[in-house]
Amino acid sequence: MSLNELWFLLIAVLFVGFFFLEGFDFGVGMSTTILAKNDTERRVLINSIGPFWDANEVWLITAGGAMFAAFPHWYATLFSGFYTPLVFVLLALIGRGVAFEFRGKVASETWKKTWDIVIFCGSLLPPLLFGVVFACLIQGVPIGEDMNMNAGLFDVVNAYTLLGGITVVVLCLVHGLMFTTLRVLGDLQDRARAMAKKLLIPLAILMVGFAVMTYFNTDVFEVRGTILSVVAVVGVIAYLLAAFFISRKRDGWAFGMTGAIIAISFTSIFIGLFPRVMVSSISDAYSLTITNAASGQYSLKVMSIIALTLLPFVLGYQIWSYFVFHKRVNAKDHLEY
């Protein structure tokens, strides 16, 4: 494996890890409005992700940093071309984090309701916009010979990309509901499980529809048809297992399967892209690849040594934090959000 391939793989792992971990944060954030019936339940839901959400966002920051260092042309084209949606993602994440801290600071219903709206929007917009952006990556955007992306509104926002965004939102919501079943007890846990079960059919329709549109709207099945077919079968198995475990109230296994669906979905995007990192709709000759978008070999070598040295410590710390805060939460917890 070349260093270019290694760093493409590492960036893919970072994004997949981000959507697996932050995906349930987004789902729980949406659940504070969709599932919770009163302020106490909303506080319990927020408390359930309180120790984790900020660390989970680090995966996104690390992925962006790795992209900047390993594939600067990819970083420049992606972040300049998708400037508007990514700014809204950033504002949504900032607003959500502020809301978590501020909603419990004033004893006012209007104050809390305002921040609850911010939490909901800050949990809904990022998966929606990320779904749109990643759908654009495989559908193709107008990238010219100079590696600049000059996309109009309908190059980014169209039926295919919107379907991708909505699919990611529903997938994160189901994933978050299953995380809730692991973190709370009683009626709230039962309702979270029941809602996740009801959403399985809409999720299946969305995912099948997106897969069909991907077949007709992109070239990924032409490029990686065999391996993507295998991945699709694995994804179907994960979905069926998720439905089975939810019906049997095996919440831990069900959460693992919804996480597997997220991981498989985003892994398939990177498989379909490789060795490209962004597809040009003008000409495939203008597509960005792991070769023409990469840093020099010396830079990649130094980065590899540093990353492989520090990565075990970072992963160890995050695993430890999940172990420390593994207990379920309830209305009597001291975290006053």
PDB file of C-alpha atoms in Angstrom, residues 24-291:
ATOM      1  CA  PHE A  24     -26.060   8.988  17.520  1.00  0.00           C
ATOM      2  CA  ASP A  25     -25.422  12.453  18.972  1.00  0.00           C
ATOM      3  CA  PHE A  26     -27.341  13.953  16.068  1.00  0.00           C
ATOM      4  CA  GLY A  27     -30.112  11.410  16.572  1.00  0.00           C
ATOM      5  CA  VAL A  28     -30.405  12.115  20.285  1.00  0.00           C
ATOM      6  CA  GLY A  29     -30.401  15.861  19.590  1.00  0.00           C
ATOM      7  CA  MET A  30     -33.315  15.453  17.187  1.00  0.00           C
ATOM      8  CA  SER A  31     -35.037  13.199  19.721  1.00  0.00           C
ATOM      9  CA  THR A  32     -35.153  16.017  22.276  1.00  0.00           C
ATOM     10  CA  THR A  33     -37.933  17.502  20.142  1.00  0.00           C
ATOM     11  CA  ILE A  34     -39.383  14.419  18.436  1.00  0.00           C
ATOM     12  CA  LEU A  35     -39.368  11.951  21.355  1.00  0.00           C
ATOM     13  CA  ALA A  36     -39.250  13.874  24.642  1.00  0.00           C
ATOM     14  CA  LYS A  37     -42.580  14.883  26.167  1.00  0.00           C
ATOM     15  CA  ASN A  38     -41.379  17.340  28.799  1.00  0.00           C
ATOM     16  CA  ASP A  39     -38.355  19.262  30.012  1.00  0.00           C
ATOM     17  CA  THR A  40     -37.223  16.461  32.307  1.00  0.00           C
ATOM     18  CA  GLU A  41     -37.056  13.976  29.434  1.00  0.00           C
ATOM     19  CA  ARG A  42     -35.234  16.491  27.276  1.00  0.00           C
ATOM     20  CA  ARG A  43     -32.667  16.983  30.028  1.00  0.00           C
ATOM     21  CA  VAL A  44     -32.223  13.220  30.388  1.00  0.00           C
ATOM     22  CA  LEU A  45     -31.649  12.854  26.643  1.00  0.00           C
ATOM     23  CA  ILE A  46     -29.095  15.661  26.584  1.00  0.00           C
ATOM     24  CA  ASN A  47     -27.378  14.217  29.652  1.00  0.00           C
ATOM     25  CA  SER A  48     -27.089  10.872  27.863  1.00  0.00           C
ATOM     26  CA  ILE A  49     -24.669  12.364  25.328  1.00  0.00           C
ATOM     27  CA  GLY A  50     -23.217  15.011  27.640  1.00  0.00           C
ATOM     28  CA  PRO A  51     -19.857  13.270  28.233  1.00  0.00           C
ATOM     29  CA  PHE A  52     -19.387  12.263  24.589  1.00  0.00           C
ATOM     30  CA  TRP A  53     -20.596  14.763  21.980  1.00  0.00           C
ATOM     31  CA  ASP A  54     -17.624  17.117  22.036  1.00  0.00           C
ATOM     32  CA  ALA A  55     -15.081  14.297  21.814  1.00  0.00           C
ATOM     33  CA  ASN A  56     -17.027  12.757  18.938  1.00  0.00           C
ATOM     34  CA  GLU A  57     -16.760  16.000  16.963  1.00  0.00           C
ATOM     35  CA  VAL A  58     -12.964  15.760  17.198  1.00  0.00           C
ATOM     36  CA  TRP A  59     -13.141  12.996  14.583  1.00  0.00           C
ATOM     37  CA  LEU A  60     -14.445  15.554  12.077  1.00  0.00           C
ATOM     38  CA  ILE A  61     -11.744  18.069  12.970  1.00  0.00           C
ATOM     39  CA  THR A  62      -9.086  15.375  12.654  1.00  0.00           C
ATOM     40  CA  ALA A  63     -10.467  14.248   9.291  1.00  0.00           C
ATOM     41  CA  GLY A  64     -10.359  17.823   8.011  1.00  0.00           C
ATOM     42  CA  GLY A  65      -6.819  18.293   9.335  1.00  0.00           C
ATOM     43  CA  ALA A  66      -5.644  15.040   7.776  1.00  0.00           C
ATOM     44  CA  MET A  67      -7.215  16.040   4.455  1.00  0.00           C
ATOM     45  CA  PHE A  68      -5.493  19.442   4.601  1.00  0.00           C
ATOM     46  CA  ALA A  69      -2.082  17.885   5.262  1.00  0.00           C
ATOM     47  CA  ALA A  70      -2.254  14.782   3.055  1.00  0.00           C
ATOM     48  CA  PHE A  71      -4.412  16.026   0.156  1.00  0.00           C
ATOM     49  CA  PRO A  72      -4.265  19.854   0.118  1.00  0.00           C
ATOM     50  CA  HIS A  73      -5.875  20.128  -3.339  1.00  0.00           C
ATOM     51  CA  TRP A  74      -8.791  17.976  -2.187  1.00  0.00           C
ATOM     52  CA  TYR A  75      -9.156  20.146   0.908  1.00  0.00           C
ATOM     53  CA  ALA A  76      -8.985  23.393  -1.074  1.00  0.00           C
ATOM     54  CA  THR A  77     -11.481  22.317  -3.736  1.00  0.00           C
ATOM     55  CA  LEU A  78     -13.915  20.733  -1.281  1.00  0.00           C
ATOM     56  CA  PHE A  79     -13.991  23.504   1.294  1.00  0.00           C
ATOM     57  CA  SER A  80     -14.087  26.338  -1.244  1.00  0.00           C
ATOM     58  CA  GLY A  81     -16.606  24.634  -3.524  1.00  0.00           C
ATOM     59  CA  PHE A  82     -18.951  23.680  -0.674  1.00  0.00           C
ATOM     60  CA  TYR A  83     -18.280  26.819   1.320  1.00  0.00           C
ATOM     61  CA  THR A  84     -21.929  27.706   1.994  1.00  0.00           C
ATOM     62  CA  PRO A  85     -23.205  24.303   3.219  1.00  0.00           C
ATOM     63  CA  LEU A  86     -20.068  23.729   5.296  1.00  0.00           C
ATOM     64  CA  VAL A  87     -20.419  27.137   6.944  1.00  0.00           C
ATOM     65  CA  PHE A  88     -23.971  26.195   7.916  1.00  0.00           C
ATOM     66  CA  VAL A  89     -22.641  22.898   9.308  1.00  0.00           C
ATOM     67  CA  LEU A  90     -20.113  24.822  11.377  1.00  0.00           C
ATOM     68  CA  LEU A  91     -22.698  27.294  12.660  1.00  0.00           C
ATOM     69  CA  ALA A  92     -25.084  24.440  13.501  1.00  0.00           C
ATOM     70  CA  LEU A  93     -22.412  22.568  15.477  1.00  0.00           C
ATOM     71  CA  ILE A  94     -21.398  25.727  17.330  1.00  0.00           C
ATOM     72  CA  GLY A  95     -25.016  26.593  18.103  1.00  0.00           C
ATOM     73  CA  ARG A  96     -25.761  23.098  19.364  1.00  0.00           C
ATOM     74  CA  GLY A  97     -22.739  23.099  21.671  1.00  0.00           C
ATOM     75  CA  VAL A  98     -23.662  26.516  23.061  1.00  0.00           C
ATOM     76  CA  ALA A  99     -27.260  25.384  23.558  1.00  0.00           C
ATOM     77  CA  PHE A 100     -26.174  22.357  25.583  1.00  0.00           C
ATOM     78  CA  GLU A 101     -24.351  24.661  27.985  1.00  0.00           C
ATOM     79  CA  PHE A 102     -26.797  27.581  28.088  1.00  0.00           C
ATOM     80  CA  ARG A 103     -30.300  26.050  28.166  1.00  0.00           C
ATOM     81  CA  GLY A 104     -30.172  25.345  31.916  1.00  0.00           C
ATOM     82  CA  LYS A 105     -28.652  28.664  32.962  1.00  0.00           C
ATOM     83  CA  VAL A 106     -31.907  30.641  33.199  1.00  0.00           C
ATOM     84  CA  ALA A 107     -35.135  29.471  34.856  1.00  0.00           C
ATOM     85  CA  SER A 108     -37.356  30.519  31.955  1.00  0.00           C
ATOM     86  CA  GLU A 109     -39.482  28.361  29.677  1.00  0.00           C
ATOM     87  CA  THR A 110     -38.972  30.729  26.752  1.00  0.00           C
ATOM     88  CA  TRP A 111     -35.200  30.590  27.278  1.00  0.00           C
ATOM     89  CA  LYS A 112     -35.187  26.784  27.321  1.00  0.00           C
ATOM     90  CA  LYS A 113     -37.517  26.434  24.342  1.00  0.00           C
ATOM     91  CA  THR A 114     -35.309  28.761  22.326  1.00  0.00           C
ATOM     92  CA  TRP A 115     -32.204  26.699  23.011  1.00  0.00           C
ATOM     93  CA  ASP A 116     -34.162  23.473  22.420  1.00  0.00           C
ATOM     94  CA  ILE A 117     -34.903  24.729  18.894  1.00  0.00           C
ATOM     95  CA  VAL A 118     -31.191  25.421  18.433  1.00  0.00           C
ATOM     96  CA  ILE A 119     -30.355  21.875  19.606  1.00  0.00           C
ATOM     97  CA  PHE A 120     -32.856  20.379  17.174  1.00  0.00           C
ATOM     98  CA  CYS A 121     -31.683  22.468  14.212  1.00  0.00           C
ATOM     99  CA  GLY A 122     -28.040  21.929  15.186  1.00  0.00           C
ATOM    100  CA  SER A 123     -28.645  18.182  15.157  1.00  0.00           C
ATOM    101  CA  LEU A 124     -30.714  18.109  11.955  1.00  0.00           C
ATOM    102  CA  LEU A 125     -28.695  20.359   9.639  1.00  0.00           C
ATOM    103  CA  PRO A 126     -25.243  18.685   9.835  1.00  0.00           C
ATOM    104  CA  PRO A 127     -26.360  15.179   8.759  1.00  0.00           C
ATOM    105  CA  LEU A 128     -28.636  16.693   6.110  1.00  0.00           C
ATOM    106  CA  LEU A 129     -25.889  18.883   4.652  1.00  0.00           C
ATOM    107  CA  PHE A 130     -23.188  16.244   4.969  1.00  0.00           C
ATOM    108  CA  GLY A 131     -25.466  13.813   3.148  1.00  0.00           C
ATOM    109  CA  VAL A 132     -25.893  16.350   0.352  1.00  0.00           C
ATOM    110  CA  VAL A 133     -22.121  16.983   0.133  1.00  0.00           C
ATOM    111  CA  PHE A 134     -21.133  13.308   0.080  1.00  0.00           C
ATOM    112  CA  ALA A 135     -23.791  12.576  -2.527  1.00  0.00           C
ATOM    113  CA  CYS A 136     -22.272  15.369  -4.631  1.00  0.00           C
ATOM    114  CA  LEU A 137     -18.826  13.810  -4.283  1.00  0.00           C
ATOM    115  CA  ILE A 138     -19.884  10.632  -6.036  1.00  0.00           C
ATOM    116  CA  GLN A 139     -22.385  12.222  -8.427  1.00  0.00           C
ATOM    117  CA  GLY A 140     -19.795  14.675  -9.657  1.00  0.00           C
ATOM    118  CA  VAL A 141     -19.474  18.439  -9.572  1.00  0.00           C
ATOM    119  CA  PRO A 142     -18.079  20.876 -12.167  1.00  0.00           C
ATOM    120  CA  ILE A 143     -14.344  20.810 -11.437  1.00  0.00           C
ATOM    121  CA  GLY A 144     -12.170  22.328 -14.124  1.00  0.00           C
ATOM    122  CA  GLU A 145      -8.618  21.708 -15.232  1.00  0.00           C
ATOM    123  CA  ASP A 146      -7.376  24.178 -12.608  1.00  0.00           C
ATOM    124  CA  MET A 147      -8.959  22.070  -9.825  1.00  0.00           C
ATOM    125  CA  ASN A 148     -11.457  24.831  -9.049  1.00  0.00           C
ATOM    126  CA  MET A 149     -15.077  23.879  -8.462  1.00  0.00           C
ATOM    127  CA  ASN A 150     -17.624  26.253 -10.007  1.00  0.00           C
ATOM    128  CA  ALA A 151     -20.954  24.763  -9.014  1.00  0.00           C
ATOM    129  CA  GLY A 152     -24.367  26.347  -9.357  1.00  0.00           C
ATOM    130  CA  LEU A 153     -27.222  25.797  -6.924  1.00  0.00           C
ATOM    131  CA  PHE A 154     -28.682  22.833  -8.801  1.00  0.00           C
ATOM    132  CA  ASP A 155     -25.278  21.164  -9.132  1.00  0.00           C
ATOM    133  CA  VAL A 156     -25.367  20.800  -5.346  1.00  0.00           C
ATOM    134  CA  VAL A 157     -29.083  20.760  -4.536  1.00  0.00           C
ATOM    135  CA  ASN A 158     -31.026  18.272  -6.649  1.00  0.00           C
ATOM    136  CA  ALA A 159     -33.249  15.239  -6.174  1.00  0.00           C
ATOM    137  CA  TYR A 160     -30.324  12.845  -5.764  1.00  0.00           C
ATOM    138  CA  THR A 161     -28.363  14.881  -3.228  1.00  0.00           C
ATOM    139  CA  LEU A 162     -31.476  15.813  -1.229  1.00  0.00           C
ATOM    140  CA  LEU A 163     -32.425  12.147  -1.036  1.00  0.00           C
ATOM    141  CA  GLY A 164     -28.929  11.421   0.240  1.00  0.00           C
ATOM    142  CA  GLY A 165     -29.249  14.113   2.896  1.00  0.00           C
ATOM    143  CA  ILE A 166     -32.679  12.944   4.079  1.00  0.00           C
ATOM    144  CA  THR A 167     -31.456   9.340   4.212  1.00  0.00           C
ATOM    145  CA  VAL A 168     -28.536  10.310   6.447  1.00  0.00           C
ATOM    146  CA  VAL A 169     -30.882  12.270   8.739  1.00  0.00           C
ATOM    147  CA  VAL A 170     -33.244   9.321   9.234  1.00  0.00           C
ATOM    148  CA  LEU A 171     -30.339   6.909   9.659  1.00  0.00           C
ATOM    149  CA  CYS A 172     -28.813   9.123  12.360  1.00  0.00           C
ATOM    150  CA  LEU A 173     -32.190   9.455  14.069  1.00  0.00           C
ATOM    151  CA  VAL A 174     -32.640   5.673  14.255  1.00  0.00           C
ATOM    152  CA  HIS A 175     -29.044   5.283  15.459  1.00  0.00           C
ATOM    153  CA  GLY A 176     -29.641   7.923  18.132  1.00  0.00           C
ATOM    154  CA  LEU A 177     -32.858   6.276  19.275  1.00  0.00           C
ATOM    155  CA  MET A 178     -31.028   2.995  19.744  1.00  0.00           C
ATOM    156  CA  PHE A 179     -28.300   4.783  21.699  1.00  0.00           C
ATOM    157  CA  THR A 180     -31.055   6.224  23.889  1.00  0.00           C
ATOM    158  CA  THR A 181     -32.298   2.721  24.703  1.00  0.00           C
ATOM    159  CA  LEU A 182     -28.835   1.951  26.061  1.00  0.00           C
ATOM    160  CA  ARG A 183     -28.627   5.077  28.211  1.00  0.00           C
ATOM    161  CA  VAL A 184     -32.075   5.489  29.786  1.00  0.00           C
ATOM    162  CA  LEU A 185     -34.693   3.345  31.487  1.00  0.00           C
ATOM    163  CA  GLY A 186     -38.476   3.151  31.781  1.00  0.00           C
ATOM    164  CA  ASP A 187     -41.049   4.701  29.503  1.00  0.00           C
ATOM    165  CA  LEU A 188     -38.538   6.863  27.637  1.00  0.00           C
ATOM    166  CA  GLN A 189     -36.516   3.792  26.720  1.00  0.00           C
ATOM    167  CA  ASP A 190     -39.627   1.949  25.507  1.00  0.00           C
ATOM    168  CA  ARG A 191     -40.772   4.873  23.376  1.00  0.00           C
ATOM    169  CA  ALA A 192     -37.312   5.280  21.860  1.00  0.00           C
ATOM    170  CA  ARG A 193     -37.292   1.614  20.859  1.00  0.00           C
ATOM    171  CA  ALA A 194     -40.842   1.812  19.470  1.00  0.00           C
ATOM    172  CA  MET A 195     -40.030   4.910  17.408  1.00  0.00           C
ATOM    173  CA  ALA A 196     -36.885   3.281  16.023  1.00  0.00           C
ATOM    174  CA  LYS A 197     -38.951   0.270  14.998  1.00  0.00           C
ATOM    175  CA  LYS A 198     -41.505   2.498  13.209  1.00  0.00           C
ATOM    176  CA  LEU A 199     -38.747   4.288  11.308  1.00  0.00           C
ATOM    177  CA  LEU A 200     -37.200   1.100   9.930  1.00  0.00           C
ATOM    178  CA  ILE A 201     -39.563   0.880   6.954  1.00  0.00           C
ATOM    179  CA  PRO A 202     -39.121   4.550   5.894  1.00  0.00           C
ATOM    180  CA  LEU A 203     -35.363   4.084   6.330  1.00  0.00           C
ATOM    181  CA  ALA A 204     -35.381   1.004   4.087  1.00  0.00           C
ATOM    182  CA  ILE A 205     -37.346   2.871   1.393  1.00  0.00           C
ATOM    183  CA  LEU A 206     -34.929   5.805   1.526  1.00  0.00           C
ATOM    184  CA  MET A 207     -31.838   3.619   1.383  1.00  0.00           C
ATOM    185  CA  VAL A 208     -33.135   1.505  -1.496  1.00  0.00           C
ATOM    186  CA  GLY A 209     -34.192   4.632  -3.364  1.00  0.00           C
ATOM    187  CA  PHE A 210     -30.772   6.202  -2.857  1.00  0.00           C
ATOM    188  CA  ALA A 211     -29.015   3.021  -3.989  1.00  0.00           C
ATOM    189  CA  VAL A 212     -31.130   2.884  -7.153  1.00  0.00           C
ATOM    190  CA  MET A 213     -30.496   6.542  -7.932  1.00  0.00           C
ATOM    191  CA  THR A 214     -26.791   6.001  -7.270  1.00  0.00           C
ATOM    192  CA  TYR A 215     -26.773   3.267  -9.882  1.00  0.00           C
ATOM    193  CA  PHE A 216     -28.274   5.571 -12.512  1.00  0.00           C
ATOM    194  CA  ASN A 217     -26.777   8.929 -11.455  1.00  0.00           C
ATOM    195  CA  THR A 218     -23.165   7.947 -10.826  1.00  0.00           C
ATOM    196  CA  ASP A 219     -20.480   5.701 -12.235  1.00  0.00           C
ATOM    197  CA  VAL A 220     -19.496   4.038  -8.960  1.00  0.00           C
ATOM    198  CA  PHE A 221     -21.098   0.718  -9.882  1.00  0.00           C
ATOM    199  CA  GLU A 222     -19.222   0.748 -13.174  1.00  0.00           C
ATOM    200  CA  VAL A 223     -15.951   1.428 -11.366  1.00  0.00           C
ATOM    201  CA  ARG A 224     -16.440  -0.756  -8.276  1.00  0.00           C
ATOM    202  CA  GLY A 225     -19.528  -2.802  -9.091  1.00  0.00           C
ATOM    203  CA  THR A 226     -18.352  -6.154  -7.710  1.00  0.00           C
ATOM    204  CA  ILE A 227     -17.176  -4.964  -4.310  1.00  0.00           C
ATOM    205  CA  LEU A 228     -20.111  -2.568  -3.920  1.00  0.00           C
ATOM    206  CA  SER A 229     -22.507  -5.438  -4.573  1.00  0.00           C
ATOM    207  CA  VAL A 230     -20.878  -7.382  -1.750  1.00  0.00           C
ATOM    208  CA  VAL A 231     -21.034  -4.324   0.518  1.00  0.00           C
ATOM    209  CA  ALA A 232     -24.720  -3.879  -0.341  1.00  0.00           C
ATOM    210  CA  VAL A 233     -25.452  -7.476   0.676  1.00  0.00           C
ATOM    211  CA  VAL A 234     -23.634  -6.930   3.974  1.00  0.00           C
ATOM    212  CA  GLY A 235     -25.664  -3.759   4.480  1.00  0.00           C
ATOM    213  CA  VAL A 236     -28.940  -5.621   3.902  1.00  0.00           C
ATOM    214  CA  ILE A 237     -27.885  -8.251   6.434  1.00  0.00           C
ATOM    215  CA  ALA A 238     -27.042  -5.532   8.974  1.00  0.00           C
ATOM    216  CA  TYR A 239     -30.444  -3.918   8.407  1.00  0.00           C
ATOM    217  CA  LEU A 240     -32.315  -7.205   8.868  1.00  0.00           C
ATOM    218  CA  LEU A 241     -30.340  -7.956  12.010  1.00  0.00           C
ATOM    219  CA  ALA A 242     -31.106  -4.470  13.345  1.00  0.00           C
ATOM    220  CA  ALA A 243     -34.825  -5.062  12.800  1.00  0.00           C
ATOM    221  CA  PHE A 244     -34.572  -8.481  14.460  1.00  0.00           C
ATOM    222  CA  PHE A 245     -32.708  -7.221  17.514  1.00  0.00           C
ATOM    223  CA  ILE A 246     -35.024  -4.224  17.949  1.00  0.00           C
ATOM    224  CA  SER A 247     -38.060  -6.521  17.907  1.00  0.00           C
ATOM    225  CA  ARG A 248     -36.372  -8.757  20.516  1.00  0.00           C
ATOM    226  CA  LYS A 249     -35.331  -5.763  22.664  1.00  0.00           C
ATOM    227  CA  ARG A 250     -31.675  -6.644  22.254  1.00  0.00           C
ATOM    228  CA  ASP A 251     -30.740  -2.989  22.320  1.00  0.00           C
ATOM    229  CA  GLY A 252     -26.965  -3.347  22.404  1.00  0.00           C
ATOM    230  CA  TRP A 253     -26.907  -5.552  19.326  1.00  0.00           C
ATOM    231  CA  ALA A 254     -29.462  -3.337  17.581  1.00  0.00           C
ATOM    232  CA  PHE A 255     -27.301  -0.275  18.231  1.00  0.00           C
ATOM    233  CA  GLY A 256     -24.311  -2.137  16.829  1.00  0.00           C
ATOM    234  CA  MET A 257     -26.251  -2.966  13.677  1.00  0.00           C
ATOM    235  CA  THR A 258     -27.498   0.596  13.099  1.00  0.00           C
ATOM    236  CA  GLY A 259     -23.907   1.713  13.559  1.00  0.00           C
ATOM    237  CA  ALA A 260     -22.832  -0.938  11.072  1.00  0.00           C
ATOM    238  CA  ILE A 261     -25.336   0.410   8.536  1.00  0.00           C
ATOM    239  CA  ILE A 262     -23.837   3.890   8.911  1.00  0.00           C
ATOM    240  CA  ALA A 263     -20.295   2.538   8.610  1.00  0.00           C
ATOM    241  CA  ILE A 264     -21.175   0.430   5.559  1.00  0.00           C
ATOM    242  CA  SER A 265     -22.996   3.322   3.873  1.00  0.00           C
ATOM    243  CA  PHE A 266     -20.114   5.775   4.133  1.00  0.00           C
ATOM    244  CA  THR A 267     -17.511   3.111   3.456  1.00  0.00           C
ATOM    245  CA  SER A 268     -19.281   2.373   0.172  1.00  0.00           C
ATOM    246  CA  ILE A 269     -18.958   6.050  -0.799  1.00  0.00           C
ATOM    247  CA  PHE A 270     -15.183   5.973  -0.342  1.00  0.00           C
ATOM    248  CA  ILE A 271     -14.967   2.630  -2.152  1.00  0.00           C
ATOM    249  CA  GLY A 272     -16.911   4.098  -5.075  1.00  0.00           C
ATOM    250  CA  LEU A 273     -14.651   7.147  -5.171  1.00  0.00           C
ATOM    251  CA  PHE A 274     -11.269   5.394  -4.995  1.00  0.00           C
ATOM    252  CA  PRO A 275      -8.777   6.269  -6.413  1.00  0.00           C
ATOM    253  CA  ARG A 276     -10.600   9.544  -6.962  1.00  0.00           C
ATOM    254  CA  VAL A 277     -11.392  11.900  -4.104  1.00  0.00           C
ATOM    255  CA  MET A 278     -13.742  14.198  -6.043  1.00  0.00           C
ATOM    256  CA  VAL A 279     -15.440  13.423  -9.336  1.00  0.00           C
ATOM    257  CA  SER A 280     -15.542  16.078 -12.056  1.00  0.00           C
ATOM    258  CA  SER A 281     -18.799  16.262 -13.994  1.00  0.00           C
ATOM    259  CA  ILE A 282     -16.980  18.119 -16.786  1.00  0.00           C
ATOM    260  CA  SER A 283     -14.426  15.451 -17.601  1.00  0.00           C
ATOM    261  CA  ASP A 284     -13.027  12.498 -15.702  1.00  0.00           C
ATOM    262  CA  ALA A 285      -9.585  13.815 -16.627  1.00  0.00           C
ATOM    263  CA  TYR A 286     -10.253  16.729 -14.259  1.00  0.00           C
ATOM    264  CA  SER A 287     -11.274  14.544 -11.307  1.00  0.00           C
ATOM    265  CA  LEU A 288      -9.133  14.849  -8.210  1.00  0.00           C
ATOM    266  CA  THR A 289      -7.334  11.639  -7.294  1.00  0.00           C
ATOM    267  CA  ILE A 290      -5.107  10.379  -4.506  1.00  0.00           C
ATOM    268  CA  THR A 291      -2.189  11.170  -6.811  1.00  0.00           C
TER     269      THR A 291
END
